[in-house]
Amino acid sequence: MNVLKLTAAALVASAAFAGAGVGAAVARDQIQIAGSSTVLPYASIVAEAFGENTDFGTPVVESGGSGAGRKKLCEGVGENTIDIANSSSRISQSDIDLCAANGVKDIQEVRIGYDGIVFTSDLKGPEFAFTQADWHNALAAQVLKDGKLVANPYKSWNEIRADLPAQPILAFIPGTKHGTREVFNEKVLVDGCKEDGAYDVLLAAKNNDKAEAAKACMAVRTDGVSTDIDGDYTETLARVAANKNAIGVVGLSFYQNNTDKLRVATMAGIVPSVETIAKGEYPISRPLYFYVKNAHLDVIPGLQEYIEFFVSDDMAGPNGPLAAYGLVSDPELAKTQAAVKARTPMGPLKK
């Protein structure tokens, strides 16, 4: 790791929020960050390096889930609110509306790289070769059987497809507050629903309302086969360790750091890896972000410097410590670096 020590002195802690028009007397001397458990290890690596290599304090990084982090970002402006929200899914219009209602107007969207969502199981268990349709058939509340939608009858993987292991279906998936769940819903359940034909039947049943059909595709069975994990991936790992038949849905980087305990399934014939995600071959990958409250940039000591440090080649480049941990480096990192330096706020969401 070749991280240059920055020479910029800390901003004076007496820089007032009031002077910036945001209504508090004295700035904090530590950056406050919350959000995604997927982004957490990357942000923690950067925060530690930032504290060691600059004259600023080490940022405080907490988890809680992408949605919860974005909600905290949008609580308002001032030293009692966070500066950055980490997120494994893109900010929503409802988040932006909440921010605006609470006076948070200029937000930077910073894409740090890419990660994959992978399907892990006990290291000594059988190998799995999944498709998205397999997972929709395993977890959906209703599935297509003999041309009709029925309550999900499947108990074992080999009932869905004969060449899958004769192992009970037991899944630990990210809870609904996690950004990973949003991506899982869209790229696994909805795509799988389209693949197995259920989407077309649901679309017809919903009077061609695509949003309602997708919502029905994402409805998960409630008979104990699928369990939401509201904690971080370490909880998923513990559940898989205690239930040898279980499949745990986690981020690629987490799996790569636990290969002594877990094996990983292929998806649509592709082994998940940094290489297959970088090439666009693995079908379930997503960009990772953090969101910055621009009103805090000249008030919280080191905030602008931290953002630039995070997306530097030394940290987020293909040979940096984040890539070593499992992040797929963004091929457009230079564009992100320029936007961060210019403090460019995000524009309207593209529909």
mmCIF file of C-alpha atoms in Angstrom:
data_model
loop_
_atom_site.group_PDB
_atom_site.id
_atom_site.type_symbol
_atom_site.label_atom_id
_atom_site.label_comp_id
_atom_site.label_asym_id
_atom_site.label_seq_id
_atom_site.Cartn_x
_atom_site.Cartn_y
_atom_site.Cartn_z
ATOM 1 C CA MET A 1 0.000 0.000 0.000
ATOM 2 C CA ASN A 2 1.509 3.271 -1.093
ATOM 3 C CA VAL A 3 -0.449 5.955 0.712
ATOM 4 C CA LEU A 4 1.256 9.336 0.833
ATOM 5 C CA LYS A 5 0.978 11.293 4.049
ATOM 6 C CA LEU A 6 -1.061 14.389 3.439
ATOM 7 C CA THR A 7 0.427 17.630 4.653
ATOM 8 C CA ALA A 8 -2.735 19.668 4.930
ATOM 9 C CA ALA A 9 -3.290 20.813 8.500
ATOM 10 C CA ALA A 10 -6.614 20.137 10.183
ATOM 11 C CA LEU A 11 -9.278 22.738 9.650
ATOM 12 C CA VAL A 12 -9.831 24.897 12.688
ATOM 13 C CA ALA A 13 -12.433 23.212 14.889
ATOM 14 C CA SER A 14 -14.051 26.528 15.669
ATOM 15 C CA ALA A 15 -15.319 26.856 12.099
ATOM 16 C CA ALA A 16 -18.933 27.422 12.894
ATOM 17 C CA PHE A 17 -21.892 25.674 11.324
ATOM 18 C CA ALA A 18 -23.635 28.958 11.983
ATOM 19 C CA GLY A 19 -21.145 30.662 9.712
ATOM 20 C CA ALA A 20 -22.070 28.190 7.001
ATOM 21 C CA GLY A 21 -25.730 28.936 7.606
ATOM 22 C CA VAL A 22 -26.435 25.611 9.289
ATOM 23 C CA GLY A 23 -27.069 26.662 12.835
ATOM 24 C CA ALA A 24 -24.567 25.134 15.296
ATOM 25 C CA ALA A 25 -21.742 26.726 17.252
ATOM 26 C CA VAL A 26 -18.673 24.505 16.888
ATOM 27 C CA ALA A 27 -17.797 21.720 14.473
ATOM 28 C CA ARG A 28 -17.002 18.160 15.459
ATOM 29 C CA ASP A 29 -13.406 17.066 15.001
ATOM 30 C CA GLN A 30 -14.322 13.589 13.680
ATOM 31 C CA ILE A 31 -16.179 12.631 10.521
ATOM 32 C CA GLN A 32 -19.343 10.628 11.232
ATOM 33 C CA ILE A 33 -20.325 7.849 8.806
ATOM 34 C CA ALA A 34 -23.124 5.252 8.886
ATOM 35 C CA GLY A 35 -24.878 2.822 6.567
ATOM 36 C CA SER A 36 -24.176 -0.271 4.508
ATOM 37 C CA SER A 37 -22.653 -3.348 6.118
ATOM 38 C CA THR A 38 -21.241 -4.241 2.685
ATOM 39 C CA VAL A 39 -19.379 -0.934 2.403
ATOM 40 C CA LEU A 40 -18.423 -1.003 6.114
ATOM 41 C CA PRO A 41 -15.129 -2.938 5.781
ATOM 42 C CA TYR A 42 -13.966 -0.745 2.894
ATOM 43 C CA ALA A 43 -14.839 2.451 4.761
ATOM 44 C CA SER A 44 -13.117 1.095 7.888
ATOM 45 C CA ILE A 45 -9.917 0.375 5.941
ATOM 46 C CA VAL A 46 -9.952 3.894 4.504
ATOM 47 C CA ALA A 47 -10.805 5.528 7.842
ATOM 48 C CA GLU A 48 -7.922 3.796 9.611
ATOM 49 C CA ALA A 49 -5.466 4.705 6.861
ATOM 50 C CA PHE A 50 -6.764 8.285 6.821
ATOM 51 C CA GLY A 51 -6.211 8.637 10.559
ATOM 52 C CA GLU A 52 -2.701 7.179 10.277
ATOM 53 C CA ASN A 53 -1.592 9.163 7.238
ATOM 54 C CA THR A 54 -3.079 12.615 7.806
ATOM 55 C CA ASP A 55 -3.286 15.178 10.582
ATOM 56 C CA PHE A 56 -7.039 14.599 10.925
ATOM 57 C CA GLY A 57 -8.838 12.357 13.393
ATOM 58 C CA THR A 58 -9.879 8.851 12.406
ATOM 59 C CA PRO A 59 -13.468 8.947 11.096
ATOM 60 C CA VAL A 60 -16.128 7.078 13.065
ATOM 61 C CA VAL A 61 -17.707 4.423 10.824
ATOM 62 C CA GLU A 62 -20.878 2.612 11.852
ATOM 63 C CA SER A 63 -23.131 0.097 10.119
ATOM 64 C CA GLY A 64 -26.923 -0.255 10.332
ATOM 65 C CA GLY A 65 -27.851 -0.886 6.698
ATOM 66 C CA SER A 66 -27.965 1.236 3.542
ATOM 67 C CA GLY A 67 -31.512 2.472 3.989
ATOM 68 C CA ALA A 68 -30.945 3.398 7.633
ATOM 69 C CA GLY A 69 -27.730 5.230 6.727
ATOM 70 C CA ARG A 70 -29.409 7.271 3.997
ATOM 71 C CA LYS A 71 -32.253 8.111 6.363
ATOM 72 C CA LYS A 72 -29.746 9.371 8.957
ATOM 73 C CA LEU A 73 -28.012 11.477 6.303
ATOM 74 C CA CYS A 74 -31.349 13.102 5.547
ATOM 75 C CA GLU A 75 -32.200 14.000 9.156
ATOM 76 C CA GLY A 76 -30.867 17.516 8.660
ATOM 77 C CA VAL A 77 -27.724 19.642 8.668
ATOM 78 C CA GLY A 78 -25.543 20.277 11.714
ATOM 79 C CA GLU A 79 -22.970 18.631 13.942
ATOM 80 C CA ASN A 80 -25.548 16.270 15.452
ATOM 81 C CA THR A 81 -26.147 14.677 12.037
ATOM 82 C CA ILE A 82 -23.870 12.372 10.056
ATOM 83 C CA ASP A 83 -21.678 13.531 7.188
ATOM 84 C CA ILE A 84 -21.648 10.452 4.952
ATOM 85 C CA ALA A 85 -23.995 7.527 4.283
ATOM 86 C CA ASN A 86 -22.479 4.330 2.892
ATOM 87 C CA SER A 87 -24.800 2.435 0.560
ATOM 88 C CA SER A 88 -24.787 -0.825 -1.384
ATOM 89 C CA SER A 89 -27.767 0.353 -3.430
ATOM 90 C CA ARG A 90 -28.467 3.657 -5.117
ATOM 91 C CA ILE A 91 -30.231 6.448 -3.266
ATOM 92 C CA SER A 92 -33.983 6.570 -3.918
ATOM 93 C CA GLN A 93 -36.228 9.483 -4.802
ATOM 94 C CA SER A 94 -37.944 9.115 -1.428
ATOM 95 C CA ASP A 95 -34.535 9.562 0.251
ATOM 96 C CA ILE A 96 -33.873 12.702 -1.809
ATOM 97 C CA ASP A 97 -37.321 14.070 -0.953
ATOM 98 C CA LEU A 98 -36.721 13.431 2.761
ATOM 99 C CA CYS A 99 -33.343 15.168 2.553
ATOM 100 C CA ALA A 100 -34.883 18.199 0.837
ATOM 101 C CA ALA A 101 -37.672 18.413 3.412
ATOM 102 C CA ASN A 102 -35.048 18.533 6.167
ATOM 103 C CA GLY A 103 -32.811 21.102 4.492
ATOM 104 C CA VAL A 104 -30.245 18.699 3.038
ATOM 105 C CA LYS A 105 -30.017 19.957 -0.528
ATOM 106 C CA ASP A 106 -26.630 19.347 -2.154
ATOM 107 C CA ILE A 107 -25.612 15.684 -1.983
ATOM 108 C CA GLN A 108 -22.613 14.111 -3.653
ATOM 109 C CA GLU A 109 -22.984 10.588 -5.008
ATOM 110 C CA VAL A 110 -19.602 8.834 -4.912
ATOM 111 C CA ARG A 111 -19.288 5.434 -6.588
ATOM 112 C CA ILE A 112 -16.345 3.552 -5.055
ATOM 113 C CA GLY A 113 -16.347 0.358 -7.130
ATOM 114 C CA TYR A 114 -18.312 -2.864 -7.603
ATOM 115 C CA ASP A 115 -19.167 -5.996 -5.644
ATOM 116 C CA GLY A 116 -21.036 -9.216 -6.351
ATOM 117 C CA ILE A 117 -23.817 -10.953 -4.441
ATOM 118 C CA VAL A 118 -22.903 -14.590 -3.943
ATOM 119 C CA PHE A 119 -24.486 -17.777 -2.610
ATOM 120 C CA THR A 120 -22.424 -19.561 0.012
ATOM 121 C CA SER A 121 -22.725 -22.820 1.891
ATOM 122 C CA ASP A 122 -20.772 -25.050 4.251
ATOM 123 C CA LEU A 123 -17.283 -25.769 2.984
ATOM 124 C CA LYS A 124 -17.778 -29.531 3.334
ATOM 125 C CA GLY A 125 -21.234 -29.567 1.733
ATOM 126 C CA PRO A 126 -22.177 -30.303 -1.896
ATOM 127 C CA GLU A 127 -21.465 -27.971 -4.800
ATOM 128 C CA PHE A 128 -24.310 -25.855 -6.159
ATOM 129 C CA ALA A 129 -24.779 -24.515 -9.688
ATOM 130 C CA PHE A 130 -27.714 -22.123 -9.538
ATOM 131 C CA THR A 131 -29.758 -19.989 -11.901
ATOM 132 C CA GLN A 132 -31.866 -17.026 -10.854
ATOM 133 C CA ALA A 133 -34.942 -19.137 -11.711
ATOM 134 C CA ASP A 134 -33.846 -21.734 -9.128
ATOM 135 C CA TRP A 135 -33.865 -19.072 -6.439
ATOM 136 C CA HIS A 136 -37.209 -17.648 -7.445
ATOM 137 C CA ASN A 137 -38.694 -21.144 -7.360
ATOM 138 C CA ALA A 138 -37.080 -21.789 -3.991
ATOM 139 C CA LEU A 139 -38.157 -18.614 -2.189
ATOM 140 C CA ALA A 140 -41.186 -17.116 -3.944
ATOM 141 C CA ALA A 141 -44.512 -17.205 -2.140
ATOM 142 C CA GLN A 142 -46.138 -18.328 -5.391
ATOM 143 C CA VAL A 143 -44.536 -20.311 -8.204
ATOM 144 C CA LEU A 144 -45.589 -21.472 -11.625
ATOM 145 C CA LYS A 145 -46.472 -25.174 -11.701
ATOM 146 C CA ASP A 146 -48.196 -26.838 -14.650
ATOM 147 C CA GLY A 147 -48.983 -23.396 -16.058
ATOM 148 C CA LYS A 148 -50.695 -22.124 -12.906
ATOM 149 C CA LEU A 149 -49.575 -20.030 -9.936
ATOM 150 C CA VAL A 150 -49.618 -22.082 -6.733
ATOM 151 C CA ALA A 151 -48.365 -21.697 -3.175
ATOM 152 C CA ASN A 152 -44.718 -22.732 -3.137
ATOM 153 C CA PRO A 153 -44.585 -26.510 -2.569
ATOM 154 C CA TYR A 154 -40.821 -27.052 -2.816
ATOM 155 C CA LYS A 155 -38.912 -28.423 0.176
ATOM 156 C CA SER A 156 -35.652 -29.651 -1.388
ATOM 157 C CA TRP A 157 -33.417 -28.195 -4.100
ATOM 158 C CA ASN A 158 -33.667 -31.314 -6.268
ATOM 159 C CA GLU A 159 -37.459 -30.848 -6.435
ATOM 160 C CA ILE A 160 -36.806 -27.620 -8.339
ATOM 161 C CA ARG A 161 -34.213 -29.117 -10.654
ATOM 162 C CA ALA A 162 -33.219 -32.768 -10.627
ATOM 163 C CA ASP A 163 -29.490 -32.077 -10.951
ATOM 164 C CA LEU A 164 -29.388 -29.910 -7.811
ATOM 165 C CA PRO A 165 -28.416 -31.616 -4.516
ATOM 166 C CA ALA A 166 -31.090 -33.459 -2.551
ATOM 167 C CA GLN A 167 -30.721 -30.959 0.286
ATOM 168 C CA PRO A 168 -33.493 -29.132 2.146
ATOM 169 C CA ILE A 169 -34.052 -25.532 1.027
ATOM 170 C CA LEU A 170 -32.899 -23.233 3.811
ATOM 171 C CA ALA A 171 -31.848 -19.694 2.950
ATOM 172 C CA PHE A 172 -30.472 -16.789 4.959
ATOM 173 C CA ILE A 173 -30.950 -13.625 2.931
ATOM 174 C CA PRO A 174 -30.291 -9.917 3.704
ATOM 175 C CA GLY A 175 -33.119 -8.195 5.578
ATOM 176 C CA THR A 176 -35.183 -5.487 3.978
ATOM 177 C CA LYS A 177 -33.188 -2.603 5.515
ATOM 178 C CA HIS A 178 -30.071 -3.666 3.619
ATOM 179 C CA GLY A 179 -29.162 -2.368 0.176
ATOM 180 C CA THR A 180 -28.091 -5.902 -0.720
ATOM 181 C CA ARG A 181 -31.723 -6.999 -0.381
ATOM 182 C CA GLU A 182 -32.832 -4.430 -2.958
ATOM 183 C CA VAL A 183 -30.343 -5.839 -5.452
ATOM 184 C CA PHE A 184 -31.222 -9.433 -4.506
ATOM 185 C CA ASN A 185 -34.896 -8.685 -5.128
ATOM 186 C CA GLU A 186 -34.259 -7.152 -8.541
ATOM 187 C CA LYS A 187 -31.440 -9.293 -9.933
ATOM 188 C CA VAL A 188 -32.359 -12.636 -8.390
ATOM 189 C CA LEU A 189 -36.070 -12.814 -7.614
ATOM 190 C CA VAL A 190 -37.465 -10.620 -10.399
ATOM 191 C CA ASP A 191 -34.995 -11.819 -13.035
ATOM 192 C CA GLY A 192 -35.606 -15.406 -11.919
ATOM 193 C CA CYS A 193 -39.359 -14.816 -12.081
ATOM 194 C CA LYS A 194 -38.980 -13.685 -15.706
ATOM 195 C CA GLU A 195 -36.723 -16.646 -16.467
ATOM 196 C CA ASP A 196 -39.147 -19.278 -15.166
ATOM 197 C CA GLY A 197 -42.226 -17.717 -16.805
ATOM 198 C CA ALA A 198 -44.059 -16.650 -13.642
ATOM 199 C CA TYR A 199 -43.641 -12.950 -14.444
ATOM 200 C CA ASP A 200 -45.756 -13.159 -17.593
ATOM 201 C CA VAL A 201 -48.569 -14.901 -15.729
ATOM 202 C CA LEU A 202 -48.377 -12.359 -12.891
ATOM 203 C CA LEU A 203 -48.323 -9.483 -15.379
ATOM 204 C CA ALA A 204 -51.535 -10.708 -16.957
ATOM 205 C CA ALA A 205 -53.097 -11.169 -13.512
ATOM 206 C CA LYS A 206 -52.094 -7.603 -12.558
ATOM 207 C CA ASN A 207 -53.644 -6.013 -15.678
ATOM 208 C CA ASN A 208 -50.217 -5.449 -17.251
ATOM 209 C CA ASP A 209 -49.017 -3.396 -14.278
ATOM 210 C CA LYS A 210 -45.263 -4.083 -14.386
ATOM 211 C CA ALA A 211 -44.604 -2.649 -10.936
ATOM 212 C CA GLU A 212 -47.261 -4.871 -9.352
ATOM 213 C CA ALA A 213 -45.985 -7.929 -11.231
ATOM 214 C CA ALA A 214 -42.439 -7.264 -10.021
ATOM 215 C CA LYS A 215 -43.713 -6.762 -6.476
ATOM 216 C CA ALA A 216 -45.456 -10.135 -6.630
ATOM 217 C CA CYS A 217 -42.238 -11.736 -7.917
ATOM 218 C CA MET A 218 -40.416 -10.391 -4.860
ATOM 219 C CA ALA A 219 -42.929 -11.748 -2.330
ATOM 220 C CA VAL A 220 -41.040 -14.346 -0.265
ATOM 221 C CA ARG A 221 -42.587 -17.429 1.324
ATOM 222 C CA THR A 222 -43.156 -17.255 5.097
ATOM 223 C CA ASP A 223 -43.002 -20.934 6.090
ATOM 224 C CA GLY A 224 -39.519 -20.810 7.630
ATOM 225 C CA VAL A 225 -37.566 -21.777 4.517
ATOM 226 C CA SER A 226 -36.216 -18.232 4.125
ATOM 227 C CA THR A 227 -34.926 -16.089 6.985
ATOM 228 C CA ASP A 228 -34.101 -12.390 6.791
ATOM 229 C CA ILE A 229 -30.793 -11.404 8.387
ATOM 230 C CA ASP A 230 -30.928 -7.869 9.762
ATOM 231 C CA GLY A 231 -27.376 -7.935 11.112
ATOM 232 C CA ASP A 232 -24.217 -7.920 9.034
ATOM 233 C CA TYR A 233 -22.647 -10.803 7.127
ATOM 234 C CA THR A 234 -20.992 -12.203 10.259
ATOM 235 C CA GLU A 235 -24.492 -13.152 11.428
ATOM 236 C CA THR A 236 -25.124 -14.924 8.130
ATOM 237 C CA LEU A 237 -21.825 -16.791 8.554
ATOM 238 C CA ALA A 238 -22.830 -17.878 12.053
ATOM 239 C CA ARG A 239 -26.217 -19.105 10.817
ATOM 240 C CA VAL A 240 -24.624 -21.150 8.033
ATOM 241 C CA ALA A 241 -22.114 -22.604 10.512
ATOM 242 C CA ALA A 242 -24.993 -23.688 12.763
ATOM 243 C CA ASN A 243 -27.157 -25.003 9.888
ATOM 244 C CA LYS A 244 -25.081 -27.142 7.540
ATOM 245 C CA ASN A 245 -27.869 -27.323 4.943
ATOM 246 C CA ALA A 246 -28.195 -23.558 4.696
ATOM 247 C CA ILE A 247 -27.308 -21.223 1.843
ATOM 248 C CA GLY A 248 -26.194 -17.742 2.935
ATOM 249 C CA VAL A 249 -26.407 -14.731 0.620
ATOM 250 C CA VAL A 250 -23.426 -12.385 1.151
ATOM 251 C CA GLY A 251 -21.134 -10.006 -0.714
ATOM 252 C CA LEU A 252 -18.258 -11.394 -2.767
ATOM 253 C CA SER A 253 -15.612 -9.679 -0.651
ATOM 254 C CA PHE A 254 -17.016 -11.236 2.538
ATOM 255 C CA TYR A 255 -16.876 -14.687 0.967
ATOM 256 C CA GLN A 256 -13.327 -14.095 -0.262
ATOM 257 C CA ASN A 257 -12.274 -13.365 3.292
ATOM 258 C CA ASN A 258 -13.944 -16.545 4.611
ATOM 259 C CA THR A 259 -12.959 -19.194 2.065
ATOM 260 C CA ASP A 260 -11.725 -21.376 4.932
ATOM 261 C CA LYS A 261 -15.339 -21.754 6.082
ATOM 262 C CA LEU A 262 -17.496 -21.369 2.977
ATOM 263 C CA ARG A 263 -17.842 -22.621 -0.580
ATOM 264 C CA VAL A 264 -19.521 -20.536 -3.261
ATOM 265 C CA ALA A 265 -22.059 -21.501 -5.929
ATOM 266 C CA THR A 266 -21.919 -20.640 -9.591
ATOM 267 C CA MET A 267 -24.726 -18.512 -11.016
ATOM 268 C CA ALA A 268 -25.827 -19.085 -14.620
ATOM 269 C CA GLY A 269 -22.636 -21.099 -15.105
ATOM 270 C CA ILE A 270 -20.319 -18.284 -13.944
ATOM 271 C CA VAL A 271 -18.006 -18.498 -10.935
ATOM 272 C CA PRO A 272 -18.177 -15.197 -9.010
ATOM 273 C CA SER A 273 -14.818 -13.449 -8.864
ATOM 274 C CA VAL A 274 -13.268 -10.015 -9.195
ATOM 275 C CA GLU A 275 -12.423 -10.919 -12.803
ATOM 276 C CA THR A 276 -15.897 -12.121 -13.830
ATOM 277 C CA ILE A 277 -17.522 -9.067 -12.236
ATOM 278 C CA ALA A 278 -15.036 -6.674 -13.862
ATOM 279 C CA LYS A 279 -15.785 -8.270 -17.245
ATOM 280 C CA GLY A 280 -19.552 -8.075 -16.683
ATOM 281 C CA GLU A 281 -19.917 -11.864 -16.879
ATOM 282 C CA TYR A 282 -21.263 -12.622 -13.405
ATOM 283 C CA PRO A 283 -24.956 -11.664 -13.485
ATOM 284 C CA ILE A 284 -25.471 -10.456 -9.913
ATOM 285 C CA SER A 285 -23.154 -7.533 -9.307
ATOM 286 C CA ARG A 286 -23.792 -3.974 -8.225
ATOM 287 C CA PRO A 287 -22.020 -0.643 -7.740
ATOM 288 C CA LEU A 288 -21.220 0.513 -4.205
ATOM 289 C CA TYR A 289 -21.623 4.133 -3.127
ATOM 290 C CA PHE A 290 -21.350 6.660 -0.411
ATOM 291 C CA TYR A 291 -23.336 9.897 -0.194
ATOM 292 C CA VAL A 292 -21.887 13.137 1.158
ATOM 293 C CA LYS A 293 -23.652 16.107 2.715
ATOM 294 C CA ASN A 294 -22.003 19.028 0.902
ATOM 295 C CA ALA A 295 -23.106 21.538 3.564
ATOM 296 C CA HIS A 296 -20.608 19.898 5.937
ATOM 297 C CA LEU A 297 -17.585 20.048 3.614
ATOM 298 C CA ASP A 298 -16.080 23.301 4.865
ATOM 299 C CA VAL A 299 -17.178 22.761 8.446
ATOM 300 C CA ILE A 300 -16.208 19.243 9.497
ATOM 301 C CA PRO A 301 -12.398 18.993 9.674
ATOM 302 C CA GLY A 302 -10.978 16.706 6.994
ATOM 303 C CA LEU A 303 -14.238 15.789 5.276
ATOM 304 C CA GLN A 304 -13.202 16.919 1.782
ATOM 305 C CA GLU A 305 -9.758 15.385 2.302
ATOM 306 C CA TYR A 306 -11.282 12.062 3.403
ATOM 307 C CA ILE A 307 -13.481 11.842 0.300
ATOM 308 C CA GLU A 308 -10.539 12.525 -2.004
ATOM 309 C CA PHE A 309 -8.407 10.061 -0.042
ATOM 310 C CA PHE A 310 -11.063 7.336 -0.343
ATOM 311 C CA VAL A 311 -11.271 7.499 -4.151
ATOM 312 C CA SER A 312 -7.535 7.997 -4.704
ATOM 313 C CA ASP A 313 -5.641 5.484 -6.837
ATOM 314 C CA ASP A 314 -3.703 4.478 -3.731
ATOM 315 C CA MET A 315 -6.895 3.392 -1.947
ATOM 316 C CA ALA A 316 -9.567 2.534 -4.542
ATOM 317 C CA GLY A 317 -7.382 1.716 -7.530
ATOM 318 C CA PRO A 318 -6.849 -1.834 -8.818
ATOM 319 C CA ASN A 319 -3.641 -2.240 -6.792
ATOM 320 C CA GLY A 320 -4.894 -0.611 -3.599
ATOM 321 C CA PRO A 321 -5.963 -2.138 -0.267
ATOM 322 C CA LEU A 322 -9.679 -2.053 -1.137
ATOM 323 C CA ALA A 323 -9.077 -4.226 -4.198
ATOM 324 C CA ALA A 324 -6.934 -6.518 -2.041
ATOM 325 C CA TYR A 325 -9.927 -6.938 0.282
ATOM 326 C CA GLY A 326 -12.274 -7.744 -2.630
ATOM 327 C CA LEU A 327 -13.571 -4.511 -4.153
ATOM 328 C CA VAL A 328 -13.772 -4.506 -7.943
ATOM 329 C CA SER A 329 -12.096 -1.252 -8.927
ATOM 330 C CA ASP A 330 -14.236 1.182 -10.922
ATOM 331 C CA PRO A 331 -12.900 1.580 -14.487
ATOM 332 C CA GLU A 332 -14.215 5.170 -14.355
ATOM 333 C CA LEU A 333 -12.435 6.020 -11.102
ATOM 334 C CA ALA A 334 -10.717 9.060 -12.671
ATOM 335 C CA LYS A 335 -14.129 10.559 -13.475
ATOM 336 C CA THR A 336 -15.203 10.047 -9.859
ATOM 337 C CA GLN A 337 -11.991 11.663 -8.614
ATOM 338 C CA ALA A 338 -12.642 14.751 -10.753
ATOM 339 C CA ALA A 339 -16.258 15.033 -9.552
ATOM 340 C CA VAL A 340 -15.178 14.726 -5.913
ATOM 341 C CA LYS A 341 -12.507 17.381 -6.333
ATOM 342 C CA ALA A 342 -15.102 19.702 -7.900
ATOM 343 C CA ARG A 343 -17.630 18.841 -5.147
ATOM 344 C CA THR A 344 -20.198 18.075 -7.838
ATOM 345 C CA PRO A 345 -23.658 17.454 -6.361
ATOM 346 C CA MET A 346 -25.732 14.700 -7.899
ATOM 347 C CA GLY A 347 -28.377 15.618 -10.423
ATOM 348 C CA PRO A 348 -31.918 14.235 -10.737
ATOM 349 C CA LEU A 349 -32.270 10.445 -10.714
ATOM 350 C CA LYS A 350 -32.623 8.965 -14.171
ATOM 351 C CA LYS A 351 -35.831 7.026 -14.588
#
